[in-house]
């Protein structure tokens, strides 16, 4: 059942409730227990309120996806059907029970006769029954009109001060009498005839009243009317279970869908919460690991600096020193003369023989790679040491 259908039912219920309240206020009387059954205003008000309440549960439950309201709607619809079935059984019991005591159709009609002058709704019900069913009174077939002697307004006791004393309601008059009087040329004849037909009817015999009022009671015609429509009433109540079952089933399906959607949303929310928690744990663990690595790196750098051997002090490279050759004057002596130093290739070969292999610098090829600054500094240092030890000839100015 859609939301639009439920809202339409709610509007119908509000209208019926307003009508019942209006009728009840218009003819306000003391409410008794039996008025719940016989007072049309109360019946209409209860019916309208029930429709409003049930449709409100369904509308709000479907609009807000409220499982509790949807279940209340389904339960109210089912209980309403049970109530309809119970009322139908009560009506069958009323019209198929012949007891004069207890709750029966005879007792209800007698109650309406006794309270005819105190409740206008009851008076209208009795007038409608007597006019449509062509009856007067309640029980007796031949003298049912005498039941009006139990009414405070129509009884024939000497203590009755009412002008309707010993009479019957105007609805007991035959329609033929009123129609004949209406066809007369005298315009006052219908009013006079309607007053004469019911006055002092309780003091007359049934034979004298056959042409003026109905003499049979209303119980038997009402029972005959109900029996003629009992099959239709039973079939309607039996078929009413179909839309009720459809409505209840659809409401339960909607409630289960809402419950399943909530379960899926809650499961997804739990998954997201676990995922966020896991991400927070990973981030916290990564931060702790990075802090540990940072602390370990600082400790390793400190220990490495502490345990690293101190590099030897290497003197800075000195610029090449140009020695100015000094002329030595030799004195004649008797010591043997030195051998002249070999020149050219012989000088280089002799120098290589005197130079140790460990300190010998490899010759640089023209196509070789460019020596690094450290290698250049080392070569300069070796050259300086060799010059100081007179292993390398000093450069002479030309």
GROMACS .gro file of C-alpha atoms in nm:
model
  398
    1UNK     CA    1   0.000   0.000   0.000
    2UNK     CA    2   0.151   0.331  -0.113
    3UNK     CA    3   0.187   0.649   0.088
    4UNK     CA    4  -0.069   0.832  -0.131
    5UNK     CA    5  -0.335   0.567  -0.065
    6UNK     CA    6  -0.274   0.582   0.308
    7UNK     CA    7  -0.294   0.963   0.306
    8UNK     CA    8  -0.627   0.944   0.119
    9UNK     CA    9  -0.762   0.706   0.383
   10UNK     CA   10  -0.644   0.950   0.648
   11UNK     CA   11  -0.836   1.237   0.486
   12UNK     CA   12  -1.148   1.019   0.465
   13UNK     CA   13  -1.112   0.929   0.831
   14UNK     CA   14  -1.076   1.295   0.930
   15UNK     CA   15  -1.394   1.380   0.737
   16UNK     CA   16  -1.594   1.098   0.897
   17UNK     CA   17  -1.466   1.192   1.243
   18UNK     CA   18  -1.561   1.557   1.190
   19UNK     CA   19  -1.910   1.453   1.077
   20UNK     CA   20  -1.960   1.233   1.382
   21UNK     CA   21  -1.843   1.507   1.621
   22UNK     CA   22  -2.076   1.756   1.454
   23UNK     CA   23  -2.376   1.525   1.488
   24UNK     CA   24  -2.290   1.450   1.849
   25UNK     CA   25  -2.259   1.820   1.942
   26UNK     CA   26  -2.575   1.910   1.753
   27UNK     CA   27  -2.783   1.666   1.960
   28UNK     CA   28  -2.589   1.647   2.284
   29UNK     CA   29  -2.737   1.405   2.535
   30UNK     CA   30  -2.615   1.207   2.831
   31UNK     CA   31  -2.406   0.924   2.691
   32UNK     CA   32  -2.483   0.576   2.818
   33UNK     CA   33  -2.330   0.243   2.732
   34UNK     CA   34  -2.604   0.146   2.492
   35UNK     CA   35  -2.560   0.472   2.301
   36UNK     CA   36  -2.235   0.334   2.163
   37UNK     CA   37  -2.449   0.094   1.958
   38UNK     CA   38  -2.764   0.297   1.898
   39UNK     CA   39  -2.632   0.653   1.867
   40UNK     CA   40  -2.525   0.709   1.505
   41UNK     CA   41  -2.307   1.008   1.597
   42UNK     CA   42  -2.099   0.799   1.836
   43UNK     CA   43  -2.070   0.515   1.586
   44UNK     CA   44  -1.958   0.752   1.311
   45UNK     CA   45  -1.708   0.921   1.544
   46UNK     CA   46  -1.557   0.588   1.651
   47UNK     CA   47  -1.536   0.470   1.291
   48UNK     CA   48  -1.369   0.793   1.175
   49UNK     CA   49  -1.123   0.793   1.463
   50UNK     CA   50  -1.026   0.432   1.391
   51UNK     CA   51  -0.958   0.512   1.026
   52UNK     CA   52  -0.750   0.818   1.123
   53UNK     CA   53  -0.541   0.627   1.377
   54UNK     CA   54  -0.473   0.327   1.155
   55UNK     CA   55  -0.391   0.537   0.847
   56UNK     CA   56  -0.167   0.763   1.059
   57UNK     CA   57   0.038   0.463   1.171
   58UNK     CA   58   0.075   0.345   0.813
   59UNK     CA   59   0.155   0.689   0.671
   60UNK     CA   60   0.418   0.779   0.930
   61UNK     CA   61   0.569   0.431   0.924
   62UNK     CA   62   0.611   0.439   0.546
   63UNK     CA   63   0.731   0.800   0.547
   64UNK     CA   64   0.989   0.765   0.826
   65UNK     CA   65   1.077   0.398   0.765
   66UNK     CA   66   0.972   0.320   1.120
   67UNK     CA   67   0.938  -0.053   1.174
   68UNK     CA   68   0.738  -0.014   1.495
   69UNK     CA   69   0.472   0.205   1.327
   70UNK     CA   70   0.452  -0.030   1.029
   71UNK     CA   71   0.393  -0.326   1.259
   72UNK     CA   72   0.133  -0.125   1.450
   73UNK     CA   73  -0.041  -0.048   1.120
   74UNK     CA   74  -0.047  -0.415   1.020
   75UNK     CA   75  -0.173  -0.517   1.365
   76UNK     CA   76  -0.445  -0.249   1.362
   77UNK     CA   77  -0.565  -0.353   1.016
   78UNK     CA   78  -0.584  -0.716   1.124
   79UNK     CA   79  -0.758  -0.628   1.452
   80UNK     CA   80  -1.005  -0.409   1.262
   81UNK     CA   81  -1.097  -0.705   1.048
   82UNK     CA   82  -1.138  -0.919   1.359
   83UNK     CA   83  -1.365  -0.647   1.501
   84UNK     CA   84  -1.576  -0.645   1.183
   85UNK     CA   85  -1.613  -1.022   1.206
   86UNK     CA   86  -1.709  -0.994   1.574
   87UNK     CA   87  -1.971  -0.725   1.501
   88UNK     CA   88  -2.116  -0.940   1.223
   89UNK     CA   89  -2.143  -1.234   1.459
   90UNK     CA   90  -2.312  -1.011   1.717
   91UNK     CA   91  -2.571  -0.901   1.460
   92UNK     CA   92  -2.637  -1.260   1.364
   93UNK     CA   93  -2.676  -1.344   1.732
   94UNK     CA   94  -2.912  -1.050   1.790
   95UNK     CA   95  -3.150  -1.138   1.509
   96UNK     CA   96  -3.140  -1.513   1.548
   97UNK     CA   97  -3.201  -1.512   1.924
   98UNK     CA   98  -3.561  -1.528   2.048
   99UNK     CA   99  -3.491  -1.440   2.411
  100UNK     CA  100  -3.664  -1.134   2.552
  101UNK     CA  101  -3.398  -1.085   2.818
  102UNK     CA  102  -3.034  -1.007   2.765
  103UNK     CA  103  -2.874  -0.855   2.460
  104UNK     CA  104  -3.105  -0.917   2.166
  105UNK     CA  105  -3.283  -0.725   1.893
  106UNK     CA  106  -3.604  -0.727   2.096
  107UNK     CA  107  -3.426  -0.572   2.395
  108UNK     CA  108  -3.262  -0.302   2.181
  109UNK     CA  109  -3.591  -0.202   2.017
  110UNK     CA  110  -3.768  -0.185   2.353
  111UNK     CA  111  -3.486   0.035   2.484
  112UNK     CA  112  -3.535   0.268   2.188
  113UNK     CA  113  -3.911   0.284   2.258
  114UNK     CA  114  -3.860   0.370   2.625
  115UNK     CA  115  -3.606   0.644   2.546
  116UNK     CA  116  -3.782   0.780   2.240
  117UNK     CA  117  -3.840   1.123   2.396
  118UNK     CA  118  -3.491   1.158   2.551
  119UNK     CA  119  -3.269   1.087   2.253
  120UNK     CA  120  -3.350   1.237   1.918
  121UNK     CA  121  -3.113   0.998   1.741
  122UNK     CA  122  -3.305   0.702   1.877
  123UNK     CA  123  -3.629   0.872   1.777
  124UNK     CA  124  -3.505   0.917   1.421
  125UNK     CA  125  -3.397   0.552   1.406
  126UNK     CA  126  -3.737   0.429   1.522
  127UNK     CA  127  -3.922   0.663   1.285
  128UNK     CA  128  -3.711   0.543   0.991
  129UNK     CA  129  -3.774   0.177   1.080
  130UNK     CA  130  -4.150   0.223   1.121
  131UNK     CA  131  -4.189   0.421   0.799
  132UNK     CA  132  -3.976   0.193   0.580
  133UNK     CA  133  -4.083  -0.141   0.730
  134UNK     CA  134  -4.448  -0.029   0.772
  135UNK     CA  135  -4.465  -0.133   1.135
  136UNK     CA  136  -4.535   0.018   1.475
  137UNK     CA  137  -4.393  -0.095   1.807
  138UNK     CA  138  -4.170  -0.393   1.866
  139UNK     CA  139  -4.272  -0.747   1.933
  140UNK     CA  140  -4.634  -0.843   1.870
  141UNK     CA  141  -4.745  -0.919   1.517
  142UNK     CA  142  -5.103  -0.795   1.562
  143UNK     CA  143  -5.072  -0.547   1.849
  144UNK     CA  144  -4.716  -0.423   1.830
  145UNK     CA  145  -4.832  -0.060   1.858
  146UNK     CA  146  -4.920  -0.121   2.225
  147UNK     CA  147  -4.547  -0.136   2.310
  148UNK     CA  148  -4.551   0.245   2.302
  149UNK     CA  149  -4.736   0.233   2.631
  150UNK     CA  150  -4.393   0.179   2.791
  151UNK     CA  151  -4.277   0.519   2.672
  152UNK     CA  152  -4.288   0.808   2.916
  153UNK     CA  153  -4.431   1.032   2.644
  154UNK     CA  154  -4.711   0.804   2.513
  155UNK     CA  155  -4.823   0.597   2.815
  156UNK     CA  156  -5.188   0.610   2.917
  157UNK     CA  157  -5.139   0.659   3.291
  158UNK     CA  158  -5.329   0.932   3.465
  159UNK     CA  159  -5.006   1.089   3.584
  160UNK     CA  160  -4.883   1.153   3.229
  161UNK     CA  161  -4.904   1.527   3.160
  162UNK     CA  162  -4.782   1.502   2.799
  163UNK     CA  163  -5.017   1.599   2.514
  164UNK     CA  164  -4.914   1.279   2.328
  165UNK     CA  165  -5.076   1.070   2.604
  166UNK     CA  166  -5.221   0.737   2.478
  167UNK     CA  167  -5.086   0.805   2.131
  168UNK     CA  168  -4.818   0.664   1.902
  169UNK     CA  169  -4.550   0.834   1.693
  170UNK     CA  170  -4.652   0.996   1.366
  171UNK     CA  171  -4.434   0.744   1.181
  172UNK     CA  172  -4.690   0.473   1.266
  173UNK     CA  173  -4.952   0.633   1.041
  174UNK     CA  174  -5.015   0.466   0.707
  175UNK     CA  175  -4.888   0.641   0.400
  176UNK     CA  176  -5.219   0.596   0.222
  177UNK     CA  177  -5.396   0.810   0.481
  178UNK     CA  178  -5.155   1.098   0.434
  179UNK     CA  179  -5.164   1.070   0.054
  180UNK     CA  180  -5.546   1.074   0.046
  181UNK     CA  181  -5.556   1.378   0.268
  182UNK     CA  182  -5.295   1.548   0.052
  183UNK     CA  183  -5.516   1.505  -0.258
  184UNK     CA  184  -5.807   1.686  -0.098
  185UNK     CA  185  -5.905   2.039  -0.191
  186UNK     CA  186  -5.886   2.142   0.172
  187UNK     CA  187  -5.524   2.247   0.246
  188UNK     CA  188  -5.569   2.184   0.619
  189UNK     CA  189  -5.694   1.828   0.576
  190UNK     CA  190  -5.348   1.659   0.562
  191UNK     CA  191  -5.245   1.821   0.889
  192UNK     CA  192  -5.572   1.736   1.057
  193UNK     CA  193  -5.562   1.379   0.931
  194UNK     CA  194  -5.203   1.329   1.049
  195UNK     CA  195  -5.306   1.444   1.394
  196UNK     CA  196  -5.611   1.220   1.407
  197UNK     CA  197  -5.436   0.899   1.297
  198UNK     CA  198  -5.211   0.860   1.599
  199UNK     CA  199  -5.405   1.027   1.880
  200UNK     CA  200  -5.560   0.792   2.138
  201UNK     CA  201  -5.440   0.492   1.937
  202UNK     CA  202  -5.356   0.297   2.252
  203UNK     CA  203  -5.719   0.314   2.365
  204UNK     CA  204  -5.858   0.166   2.044
  205UNK     CA  205  -5.881  -0.191   1.922
  206UNK     CA  206  -5.660  -0.320   1.639
  207UNK     CA  207  -5.959  -0.355   1.406
  208UNK     CA  208  -6.045   0.012   1.443
  209UNK     CA  209  -5.688   0.119   1.360
  210UNK     CA  210  -5.616  -0.096   1.054
  211UNK     CA  211  -5.696   0.189   0.815
  212UNK     CA  212  -5.513   0.455   1.016
  213UNK     CA  213  -5.185   0.311   1.155
  214UNK     CA  214  -4.966   0.003   1.128
  215UNK     CA  215  -5.042  -0.244   1.403
  216UNK     CA  216  -4.773  -0.507   1.363
  217UNK     CA  217  -4.442  -0.482   1.549
  218UNK     CA  218  -4.106  -0.407   1.383
  219UNK     CA  219  -3.909  -0.703   1.518
  220UNK     CA  220  -4.031  -0.961   1.268
  221UNK     CA  221  -3.997  -0.738   0.956
  222UNK     CA  222  -3.649  -0.633   1.070
  223UNK     CA  223  -3.547  -0.996   1.119
  224UNK     CA  224  -3.684  -1.087   0.778
  225UNK     CA  225  -3.487  -0.802   0.621
  226UNK     CA  226  -3.165  -0.917   0.787
  227UNK     CA  227  -3.220  -1.278   0.684
  228UNK     CA  228  -3.269  -1.173   0.323
  229UNK     CA  229  -2.933  -0.993   0.326
  230UNK     CA  230  -2.745  -1.231   0.558
  231UNK     CA  231  -2.577  -1.409   0.267
  232UNK     CA  232  -2.456  -1.080   0.120
  233UNK     CA  233  -2.326  -0.964   0.457
  234UNK     CA  234  -2.140  -1.291   0.516
  235UNK     CA  235  -1.990  -1.286   0.166
  236UNK     CA  236  -1.874  -0.926   0.208
  237UNK     CA  237  -1.708  -1.003   0.541
  238UNK     CA  238  -1.547  -1.316   0.396
  239UNK     CA  239  -1.411  -1.130   0.091
  240UNK     CA  240  -1.287  -0.846   0.307
  241UNK     CA  241  -1.010  -1.075   0.429
  242UNK     CA  242  -0.841  -1.053   0.085
  243UNK     CA  243  -0.745  -0.681   0.093
  244UNK     CA  244  -0.668  -0.712   0.462
  245UNK     CA  245  -0.423  -0.997   0.399
  246UNK     CA  246  -0.266  -0.810   0.107
  247UNK     CA  247  -0.222  -0.497   0.318
  248UNK     CA  248  -0.073  -0.689   0.610
  249UNK     CA  249   0.164  -0.886   0.383
  250UNK     CA  250   0.285  -0.575   0.199
  251UNK     CA  251   0.337  -0.394   0.528
  252UNK     CA  252   0.543  -0.683   0.667
  253UNK     CA  253   0.748  -0.697   0.346
  254UNK     CA  254   0.818  -0.324   0.372
  255UNK     CA  255   0.915  -0.362   0.738
  256UNK     CA  256   1.155  -0.646   0.650
  257UNK     CA  257   1.310  -0.438   0.372
  258UNK     CA  258   1.361  -0.146   0.608
  259UNK     CA  259   1.514  -0.380   0.866
  260UNK     CA  260   1.745  -0.532   0.602
  261UNK     CA  261   1.853  -0.188   0.482
  262UNK     CA  262   1.929  -0.085   0.838
  263UNK     CA  263   2.131  -0.404   0.884
  264UNK     CA  264   2.332  -0.330   0.568
  265UNK     CA  265   2.392   0.030   0.674
  266UNK     CA  266   2.498  -0.076   1.023
  267UNK     CA  267   2.729  -0.343   0.879
  268UNK     CA  268   2.885  -0.091   0.642
  269UNK     CA  269   2.923   0.154   0.929
  270UNK     CA  270   3.096  -0.114   1.138
  271UNK     CA  271   3.326  -0.195   0.847
  272UNK     CA  272   3.413   0.170   0.801
  273UNK     CA  273   3.477   0.204   1.172
  274UNK     CA  274   3.708  -0.099   1.170
  275UNK     CA  275   3.882   0.034   0.859
  276UNK     CA  276   3.936   0.375   1.018
  277UNK     CA  277   4.061   0.212   1.336
  278UNK     CA  278   4.298  -0.009   1.138
  279UNK     CA  279   4.425   0.292   0.945
  280UNK     CA  280   4.482   0.482   1.268
  281UNK     CA  281   4.673   0.186   1.410
  282UNK     CA  282   4.885   0.162   1.095
  283UNK     CA  283   4.958   0.534   1.100
  284UNK     CA  284   5.049   0.522   1.468
  285UNK     CA  285   5.271   0.218   1.409
  286UNK     CA  286   5.440   0.388   1.114
  287UNK     CA  287   5.504   0.697   1.321
  288UNK     CA  288   5.653   0.489   1.601
  289UNK     CA  289   5.869   0.298   1.353
  290UNK     CA  290   5.990   0.620   1.194
  291UNK     CA  291   6.074   0.761   1.536
  292UNK     CA  292   6.262   0.441   1.625
  293UNK     CA  293   6.450   0.449   1.297
  294UNK     CA  294   6.535   0.813   1.347
  295UNK     CA  295   6.666   0.746   1.698
  296UNK     CA  296   6.865   0.442   1.577
  297UNK     CA  297   7.010   0.646   1.289
  298UNK     CA  298   7.126   0.921   1.523
  299UNK     CA  299   7.281   0.661   1.758
  300UNK     CA  300   7.458   0.487   1.472
  301UNK     CA  301   7.596   0.816   1.342
  302UNK     CA  302   7.721   0.904   1.689
  303UNK     CA  303   7.884   0.563   1.743
  304UNK     CA  304   8.032   0.563   1.394
  305UNK     CA  305   8.186   0.902   1.453
  306UNK     CA  306   8.321   0.781   1.786
  307UNK     CA  307   8.471   0.457   1.650
  308UNK     CA  308   8.596   0.589   1.317
  309UNK     CA  309   8.984   0.610   1.311
  310UNK     CA  310   9.127   0.955   1.288
  311UNK     CA  311   9.272   1.016   0.946
  312UNK     CA  312   9.647   1.083   0.938
  313UNK     CA  313   9.764   1.435   0.915
  314UNK     CA  314   9.859   1.488   0.555
  315UNK     CA  315  10.056   1.796   0.491
  316UNK     CA  316   9.903   2.028   0.244
  317UNK     CA  317  10.053   2.020  -0.097
  318UNK     CA  318  10.337   2.257  -0.129
  319UNK     CA  319  10.406   2.455  -0.438
  320UNK     CA  320  10.707   2.331  -0.632
  321UNK     CA  321  11.024   2.493  -0.510
  322UNK     CA  322  11.256   2.617  -0.773
  323UNK     CA  323  11.612   2.573  -0.667
  324UNK     CA  324  11.863   2.818  -0.804
  325UNK     CA  325  12.173   2.626  -0.897
  326UNK     CA  326  12.480   2.747  -0.730
  327UNK     CA  327  12.813   2.735  -0.894
  328UNK     CA  328  13.051   2.533  -0.692
  329UNK     CA  329  13.414   2.596  -0.717
  330UNK     CA  330  13.613   2.287  -0.693
  331UNK     CA  331  13.954   2.283  -0.547
  332UNK     CA  332  14.214   2.061  -0.678
  333UNK     CA  333  14.243   1.765  -0.463
  334UNK     CA  334  14.385   1.429  -0.478
  335UNK     CA  335  14.049   1.252  -0.422
  336UNK     CA  336  13.919   1.050  -0.705
  337UNK     CA  337  13.682   1.229  -0.929
  338UNK     CA  338  13.316   1.135  -0.941
  339UNK     CA  339  13.180   0.971  -1.241
  340UNK     CA  340  12.970   1.196  -1.452
  341UNK     CA  341  12.600   1.154  -1.421
  342UNK     CA  342  12.442   0.979  -1.708
  343UNK     CA  343  12.238   1.195  -1.934
  344UNK     CA  344  11.933   1.125  -2.143
  345UNK     CA  345  11.798   0.771  -2.141
  346UNK     CA  346  12.072   0.646  -1.918
  347UNK     CA  347  11.982   0.903  -1.655
  348UNK     CA  348  11.615   0.793  -1.653
  349UNK     CA  349  11.702   0.421  -1.633
  350UNK     CA  350  11.938   0.483  -1.346
  351UNK     CA  351  11.675   0.687  -1.163
  352UNK     CA  352  11.420   0.403  -1.204
  353UNK     CA  353  11.664   0.155  -1.058
  354UNK     CA  354  11.721   0.370  -0.754
  355UNK     CA  355  11.346   0.441  -0.700
  356UNK     CA  356  11.163   0.171  -0.495
  357UNK     CA  357  10.869  -0.007  -0.665
  358UNK     CA  358  10.625   0.097  -0.392
  359UNK     CA  359  10.698   0.468  -0.438
  360UNK     CA  360  10.732   0.461  -0.814
  361UNK     CA  361  10.461   0.660  -0.985
  362UNK     CA  362  10.310   0.500  -1.288
  363UNK     CA  363  10.357   0.686  -1.609
  364UNK     CA  364  10.057   0.878  -1.730
  365UNK     CA  365   9.955   0.806  -2.080
  366UNK     CA  366   9.836   1.080  -2.304
  367UNK     CA  367   9.501   0.912  -2.360
  368UNK     CA  368   9.451   0.813  -1.995
  369UNK     CA  369   9.190   0.959  -1.764
  370UNK     CA  370   9.243   1.289  -1.592
  371UNK     CA  371   9.396   1.233  -1.245
  372UNK     CA  372   9.181   1.329  -0.950
  373UNK     CA  373   9.280   1.611  -0.714
  374UNK     CA  374   9.376   1.359  -0.445
  375UNK     CA  375   9.605   1.173  -0.685
  376UNK     CA  376   9.760   1.503  -0.794
  377UNK     CA  377   9.827   1.598  -0.433
  378UNK     CA  378   9.987   1.258  -0.366
  379UNK     CA  379  10.210   1.289  -0.673
  380UNK     CA  380  10.319   1.633  -0.568
  381UNK     CA  381  10.400   1.503  -0.219
  382UNK     CA  382  10.605   1.214  -0.359
  383UNK     CA  383  10.785   1.451  -0.593
  384UNK     CA  384  10.868   1.681  -0.306
  385UNK     CA  385  11.000   1.393  -0.096
  386UNK     CA  386  11.216   1.268  -0.383
  387UNK     CA  387  11.350   1.615  -0.448
  388UNK     CA  388  11.447   1.649  -0.087
  389UNK     CA  389  11.627   1.317  -0.098
  390UNK     CA  390  11.813   1.412  -0.419
  391UNK     CA  391  11.658   1.122  -0.608
  392UNK     CA  392  11.500   1.353  -0.863
  393UNK     CA  393  11.723   1.599  -1.037
  394UNK     CA  394  11.641   1.956  -0.971
  395UNK     CA  395  11.523   2.171  -1.254
  396UNK     CA  396  11.780   2.402  -1.391
  397UNK     CA  397  11.711   2.724  -1.551
  398UNK     CA  398  11.831   2.749  -1.899
   0.00000   0.00000   0.00000
